[in-house]
Amino acid sequence: MNFDYTFHWRPVMRKLPDLLEASLTTLQISVLSMIIGITFGLILAILRMNGPKPLAWIATGWVELARNTPALFQLFFFSFGLGAFGLHLTPYFIVLAGLTFNNAGYLAENFRGGFQAVPETQMRAARSLGMTAWQSYTRIVIPQVFRIVYHPMTNQLVWAVLMSSLAMIVGFRELAGETQALAFKTFRIFEYFAVTALIYYVMVKVILGLSRLIAWRMFRY
Amino acid sequence: MIEIKELHKYFGALHVLKGIDLNVQKGEVLSIIGASGSGKSTLLYCTNGLEAIQKGEVIVDGVSVHSKGTDLNKLRTKMGMVFQQWNSFPHLTALENVALAPKIVKGKSKSEAREIARQQLEHVGLGDKIDNYPSALSGGQQQRLAIARALAMEPEYMLFDEATSALDPELVGEVLDTMRLLAEEGMTMICVTHEMGFARDVSDRVAFFHQGVMEEIGPPQQIFGEPTSEHTAKFLANVR
């Protein structure tokens, strides 16, 4: 078999600014889906632990679906699934909802583990000093939970960045979507995806590095 | 004054405290001894409202602890508590551990709270550890930190729940010394303890608990010298 493919990198390099701009979109939507996901994840975890039965069941259902079905299908649910009921979200909101749903499911389990890892006696000690339940949670328990779930949370952000590439299937032009559009215009498919893979790699490395730096600054104990 | 009247406590079907009657006067040091599971620690938890009770009453300075309208958070600032597992807050420095409650519970300013914390850490001999995190302190130091943390609320009573039981033997002394110091300063203390030497030397009265009942109470010379209950005598023979 002859290998007669010639690499042409120049068309890719010319479009590099477009790719970098799209990677900002990727970052933006991933981070936003994390912020909302953390909020929902916390609520889901608390509902599963202390919520009234029906709400606890819904929370459990959410977590089970998010963790045990393909992320792609979750994205399809918010596009074709809701579309079947006549509810058409824009590609941006489909991706945001899909990512957030998935993040919240995984994070809820992290948070639940985190809460269980803080000894109950910490709460007792706080209450014995006259702190209210709210003060004990916000000043004593949650800061400790936060440290326990910090690195799993970073992993989830990395996963969100990589998973957001599924967005190209529902037609959203983040980094992967942009790459696909440009690649099929020029047919330099390998070159485009190689460069994009490298951009993802660098993004993830930067996130991990920053996360480590923040952890080092924040957790002195 | 702490008044405990006909106190009953159940954990499910388990009858843990079977009608305890006990008064503790201001300035008194009371030690509670007895085998594990005899209800000693539970009595402390019921005293500051960390555990609910099923029957009877606990009255602290005229306020009924378990009544509906009682502001438990306010009442607890009067009663410092030190736990067997010292429960220092791992994410805060020694100074922050002690300064937190005066600031957020009593509403002291940041600098006031820090000053109180510094004084109390000095008080328990941790003046050179104020910026250390608990993970850098020994068990004995963490327990003294817990004592300082309770003292910072300027309590009128201190409740010690087996404060030395979880410590390595060589660290017990420093914590007992701190407790002795408080007793000498006139603090009112209820100490659940397995340290018979401490109970004998420091307490004004010693109470012996057996299976949820307060079998006897009296001055240490009497309890250790001529116990009237055969359970007390047996227990003391076994721990010696």
Coordinates of N, CA and C in Angstrom, one line a residue, chain B residues 88-227:
Chain B
S88 N -10.8 19.3 66.9 CA -10.4 20.6 66.4 C -10.8 20.7 64.9
F89 N -11.0 21.9 64.5 CA -11.4 22.2 63.1 C -10.2 22.2 62.2
P90 N -10.1 21.2 61.3 CA -8.8 20.9 60.7 C -8.4 22.0 59.6
H91 N -9.5 22.8 59.2 CA -9.2 23.7 58.1 C -8.9 25.1 58.7
L92 N -8.8 25.2 60.0 CA -8.5 26.5 60.6 C -7.2 26.4 61.4
T93 N -6.5 27.5 61.5 CA -5.3 27.5 62.4 C -5.8 27.5 63.8
A94 N -4.8 27.3 64.7 CA -5.1 27.2 66.2 C -5.9 28.5 66.6
L95 N -5.3 29.7 66.1 CA -5.9 30.9 66.5 C -7.3 31.0 65.9
E96 N -7.5 30.6 64.6 CA -8.8 30.7 64.0 C -9.8 29.8 64.7
N97 N -9.3 28.6 65.1 CA -10.2 27.6 65.8 C -10.8 28.3 67.0
V98 N -10.0 29.0 67.7 CA -10.5 29.6 69.0 C -11.3 30.9 68.8
A99 N -10.8 31.7 67.7 CA -11.4 33.0 67.5 C -12.8 32.9 66.8
L100 N -13.1 31.8 66.1 CA -14.3 31.8 65.3 C -15.6 32.0 66.1
A101 N -15.8 31.2 67.1 CA -17.1 31.3 67.8 C -17.3 32.6 68.5
P102 N -16.2 33.2 69.2 CA -16.5 34.5 69.8 C -16.9 35.5 68.7
K103 N -16.4 35.4 67.5 CA -16.7 36.3 66.4 C -18.1 36.1 65.9
I104 N -18.4 34.9 65.5 CA -19.7 34.7 64.8 C -20.9 34.4 65.8
V105 N -20.6 33.9 67.0 CA -21.7 33.6 67.9 C -21.9 34.8 68.8
K106 N -20.8 35.4 69.3 CA -20.9 36.5 70.3 C -20.8 37.8 69.6
G107 N -20.5 37.9 68.4 CA -20.4 39.1 67.6 C -19.3 40.0 68.0
K108 N -18.2 39.4 68.5 CA -17.0 40.3 68.8 C -16.3 40.7 67.5
S109 N -15.6 41.8 67.6 CA -14.9 42.3 66.4 C -13.8 41.3 66.1
K110 N -13.2 41.4 64.9 CA -12.2 40.5 64.5 C -11.0 40.6 65.4
S111 N -10.6 41.8 65.7 CA -9.4 42.0 66.5 C -9.6 41.6 68.0
E112 N -10.8 41.9 68.5 CA -11.2 41.4 69.8 C -11.1 39.9 69.9
A113 N -11.7 39.2 68.9 CA -11.8 37.8 68.9 C -10.4 37.2 68.9
R114 N -9.5 37.8 68.1 CA -8.2 37.3 68.0 C -7.4 37.5 69.3
E115 N -7.7 38.6 69.9 CA -7.0 38.9 71.2 C -7.5 37.9 72.3
I116 N -8.8 37.6 72.3 CA -9.3 36.6 73.2 C -8.6 35.2 73.0
A117 N -8.6 34.9 71.7 CA -8.0 33.6 71.3 C -6.5 33.5 71.7
R118 N -5.8 34.6 71.5 CA -4.4 34.6 71.8 C -4.2 34.3 73.3
Q119 N -5.1 35.1 74.1 CA -5.0 34.9 75.6 C -5.3 33.5 76.0
Q120 N -6.3 32.9 75.4 CA -6.7 31.5 75.8 C -5.7 30.5 75.4
L121 N -5.1 30.7 74.2 CA -4.1 29.8 73.8 C -2.9 29.9 74.7
E122 N -2.5 31.1 75.1 CA -1.5 31.3 76.1 C -1.8 30.6 77.4
H123 N -3.1 30.7 77.8 CA -3.6 30.1 79.0 C -3.4 28.6 79.1
V124 N -3.6 27.9 78.0 CA -3.4 26.5 78.0 C -2.0 26.0 77.5
G125 N -1.1 27.0 77.4 CA 0.2 26.7 77.0 C 0.5 26.5 75.6
L126 N -0.3 27.1 74.7 CA -0.1 26.9 73.3 C 0.2 28.3 72.6
G127 N 0.8 29.2 73.4 CA 1.1 30.5 72.9 C 2.0 30.6 71.7
D128 N 2.8 29.5 71.6 CA 3.8 29.5 70.4 C 3.2 28.7 69.3
K129 N 2.0 28.3 69.3 CA 1.4 27.5 68.2 C 0.2 28.2 67.5
I130 N 0.1 29.5 67.7 CA -1.2 30.1 67.2 C -1.4 30.0 65.7
D131 N -0.3 29.9 65.0 CA -0.5 29.9 63.5 C -0.4 28.5 63.0
N132 N -0.3 27.5 63.8 CA -0.2 26.1 63.4 C -1.6 25.6 63.1
Y133 N -1.7 24.7 62.1 CA -2.9 24.0 61.8 C -2.9 22.7 62.7
P134 N -4.2 22.3 63.1 CA -4.2 21.1 64.0 C -3.4 19.9 63.6
S135 N -3.3 19.7 62.2 CA -2.5 18.6 61.8 C -1.1 18.6 62.2
A136 N -0.6 19.8 62.6 CA 0.8 20.0 63.0 C 0.9 19.9 64.5
L137 N -0.2 19.6 65.2 CA -0.2 19.5 66.7 C -0.4 18.1 67.1
S138 N 0.2 17.7 68.3 CA 0.0 16.4 68.8 C -1.4 16.3 69.4
G139 N -1.8 15.1 69.8 CA -3.1 14.9 70.3 C -3.4 15.7 71.6
G140 N -2.3 15.7 72.4 CA -2.5 16.5 73.7 C -2.6 18.0 73.4
Q141 N -1.9 18.5 72.4 CA -2.0 19.9 72.1 C -3.3 20.2 71.4
Q142 N -3.8 19.3 70.6 CA -5.2 19.5 70.0 C -6.2 19.5 71.1
Q143 N -6.0 18.7 72.1 CA -7.0 18.6 73.2 C -7.0 19.9 74.0
R144 N -5.8 20.5 74.2 CA -5.7 21.7 74.9 C -6.2 22.9 74.0
L145 N -6.0 22.7 72.7 CA -6.6 23.7 71.8 C -8.2 23.7 71.9
A146 N -8.7 22.5 72.0 CA -10.2 22.3 72.2 C -10.6 23.0 73.5
I147 N -9.8 22.9 74.6 CA -10.1 23.5 75.8 C -10.1 25.0 75.7
A148 N -9.1 25.5 75.0 CA -9.0 27.0 74.8 C -10.2 27.5 74.0
R149 N -10.6 26.7 73.0 CA -11.7 27.1 72.1 C -13.0 27.2 73.0
A150 N -13.2 26.3 73.9 CA -14.4 26.3 74.7 C -14.3 27.5 75.7
L151 N -13.1 27.7 76.3 CA -12.9 28.8 77.2 C -13.1 30.2 76.6
A152 N -12.8 30.3 75.3 CA -12.9 31.6 74.6 C -14.3 32.2 74.7
M153 N -15.3 31.3 74.9 CA -16.7 31.7 75.0 C -17.0 32.2 76.4
E154 N -16.0 32.2 77.2 CA -16.2 32.7 78.6 C -17.3 31.9 79.3
P155 N -17.3 30.6 79.3 CA -18.3 29.8 79.8 C -18.3 29.8 81.3
E156 N -19.5 29.5 81.9 CA -19.5 29.4 83.4 C -19.4 27.9 83.8
Y157 N -19.6 27.0 82.9 CA -19.5 25.6 83.2 C -18.6 25.0 82.1
M158 N -17.8 24.0 82.5 CA -17.1 23.2 81.5 C -17.4 21.8 81.6
L159 N -17.8 21.1 80.5 CA -18.1 19.7 80.5 C -17.0 19.0 79.8
F160 N -16.4 18.0 80.4 CA -15.3 17.2 79.8 C -15.8 15.8 79.6
D161 N -15.8 15.4 78.4 CA -16.3 14.0 78.0 C -15.1 13.2 77.8
E162 N -14.6 12.5 78.8 CA -13.4 11.6 78.6 C -12.3 12.3 77.8
A163 N -11.9 13.5 78.3 CA -11.0 14.3 77.5 C -9.6 13.7 77.3
T164 N -9.3 12.7 78.1 CA -7.9 12.1 77.9 C -8.0 10.7 77.4
S165 N -9.2 10.1 77.1 CA -9.3 8.7 76.8 C -8.6 8.3 75.5
A166 N -8.7 9.3 74.5 CA -8.2 9.0 73.2 C -6.7 9.3 73.0
L167 N -6.1 9.8 74.1 CA -4.7 10.3 74.0 C -3.7 9.2 74.3
D168 N -2.5 9.3 73.6 CA -1.4 8.4 74.0 C -1.0 8.7 75.4
P169 N -0.6 7.6 76.1 CA -0.3 7.7 77.6 C 0.6 8.9 78.0
E170 N 1.6 9.2 77.1 CA 2.5 10.2 77.5 C 2.0 11.6 77.4
L171 N 0.8 11.7 76.7 CA 0.2 13.0 76.5 C -0.9 13.4 77.4
V172 N -1.3 12.4 78.2 CA -2.4 12.5 79.2 C -2.1 13.6 80.2
G173 N -0.9 13.6 80.7 CA -0.5 14.5 81.8 C -0.7 16.0 81.4
E174 N -0.3 16.4 80.2 CA -0.4 17.8 79.9 C -1.9 18.3 79.9
V175 N -2.8 17.4 79.5 CA -4.2 17.8 79.4 C -4.8 17.8 80.8
L176 N -4.4 16.8 81.6 CA -4.9 16.8 83.0 C -4.4 18.1 83.8
D177 N -3.1 18.5 83.5 CA -2.6 19.7 84.1 C -3.4 20.9 83.8
T178 N -3.8 21.0 82.5 CA -4.6 22.1 82.1 C -6.0 22.1 82.8
M179 N -6.5 20.9 83.0 CA -7.8 20.8 83.7 C -7.7 21.1 85.1
R180 N -6.5 20.7 85.7 CA -6.2 21.1 87.1 C -6.2 22.6 87.3
L181 N -5.5 23.2 86.3 CA -5.4 24.7 86.4 C -6.7 25.3 86.4
L182 N -7.6 24.8 85.5 CA -9.0 25.4 85.5 C -9.7 25.2 86.8
A183 N -9.5 24.1 87.4 CA -10.2 23.8 88.7 C -9.7 24.8 89.7
E184 N -8.4 25.0 89.7 CA -7.8 25.9 90.7 C -8.3 27.3 90.5
E185 N -8.6 27.7 89.2 CA -9.1 29.0 89.0 C -10.6 29.2 89.3
G186 N -11.2 28.1 89.8 CA -12.5 28.2 90.3 C -13.6 27.8 89.2
M187 N -13.2 27.3 88.1 CA -14.2 26.9 87.1 C -15.1 25.8 87.6
T188 N -16.4 25.9 87.2 CA -17.3 24.8 87.6 C -17.1 23.7 86.5
M189 N -16.9 22.5 86.9 CA -16.5 21.5 85.9 C -17.3 20.2 86.2
I190 N -17.8 19.6 85.1 CA -18.3 18.2 85.2 C -17.3 17.4 84.3
C191 N -16.6 16.4 84.9 CA -15.6 15.7 84.2 C -16.0 14.2 84.2
V192 N -16.4 13.7 83.0 CA -16.5 12.3 82.8 C -15.1 11.7 82.6
T193 N -14.7 10.9 83.4 CA -13.3 10.5 83.3 C -13.0 9.1 83.7
H194 N -11.9 8.5 83.2 CA -11.4 7.2 83.6 C -10.1 7.5 84.4
E195 N -9.7 8.7 84.6 CA -8.5 9.0 85.3 C -8.8 9.1 86.8
M196 N -8.6 8.0 87.5 CA -9.0 7.9 88.9 C -8.1 8.9 89.8
G197 N -6.9 9.0 89.4 CA -6.0 9.9 90.2 C -6.6 11.4 90.1
F198 N -6.9 11.8 88.9 CA -7.5 13.1 88.7 C -8.8 13.3 89.5
A199 N -9.7 12.3 89.4 CA -11.0 12.3 90.1 C -10.7 12.5 91.6
R200 N -9.8 11.7 92.2 CA -9.5 11.7 93.6 C -8.9 13.1 94.0
D201 N -7.9 13.6 93.3 CA -7.2 14.7 93.7 C -7.9 16.1 93.5
V202 N -8.6 16.1 92.4 CA -9.1 17.4 91.9 C -10.6 17.7 92.3
S203 N -11.4 16.6 92.3 CA -12.8 16.8 92.5 C -13.3 17.2 93.9
D204 N -14.4 17.9 93.9 CA -15.0 18.1 95.2 C -15.9 16.9 95.5
R205 N -16.6 16.4 94.4 CA -17.4 15.2 94.6 C -17.2 14.3 93.4
V206 N -17.4 13.0 93.7 CA -17.3 12.0 92.7 C -18.6 11.2 92.6
A207 N -19.1 11.0 91.4 CA -20.3 10.3 91.2 C -20.0 9.0 90.5
F208 N -20.6 7.9 90.9 CA -20.3 6.6 90.2 C -21.6 6.2 89.5
F209 N -21.5 5.9 88.2 CA -22.6 5.5 87.4 C -22.5 4.0 87.1
H210 N -23.7 3.4 87.1 CA -23.7 1.9 86.8 C -25.0 1.6 86.1
Q211 N -24.9 1.2 84.8 CA -26.0 0.9 84.0 C -27.2 1.9 84.0
G212 N -26.8 3.1 83.8 CA -27.8 4.2 83.7 C -28.3 4.7 85.0
V213 N -27.7 4.3 86.1 CA -28.2 4.7 87.4 C -27.0 5.4 88.1
M214 N -27.2 6.5 88.8 CA -26.2 7.1 89.7 C -26.2 6.3 91.0
E215 N -25.2 5.4 91.1 CA -25.2 4.5 92.3 C -24.9 5.2 93.6
E216 N -23.9 6.1 93.5 CA -23.6 6.9 94.7 C -22.8 8.1 94.3
I217 N -22.9 9.1 95.2 CA -22.1 10.4 95.0 C -21.6 10.8 96.3
G218 N -20.4 11.4 96.3 CA -19.9 11.8 97.6 C -18.5 12.4 97.4
P219 N -17.9 12.8 98.5 CA -16.5 13.3 98.4 C -15.6 12.2 98.0
P220 N -14.5 12.5 97.3 CA -13.6 11.5 96.8 C -13.1 10.5 97.9
Q221 N -12.8 11.1 99.1 CA -12.2 10.2 100.1 C -13.2 9.1 100.4
Q222 N -14.5 9.5 100.5 CA -15.5 8.5 100.8 C -15.7 7.4 99.6
I223 N -15.8 8.0 98.4 CA -16.1 7.1 97.3 C -14.9 6.1 97.1
F224 N -13.7 6.7 97.1 CA -12.5 5.8 96.9 C -12.2 5.0 98.2
G225 N -12.5 5.6 99.4 CA -12.1 4.9 100.6 C -13.1 3.9 101.1
E226 N -14.3 4.4 101.3 CA -15.4 3.4 101.8 C -16.6 3.5 100.9
P227 N -16.6 3.0 99.7 CA -17.8 3.0 98.9 C -18.9 2.3 99.5

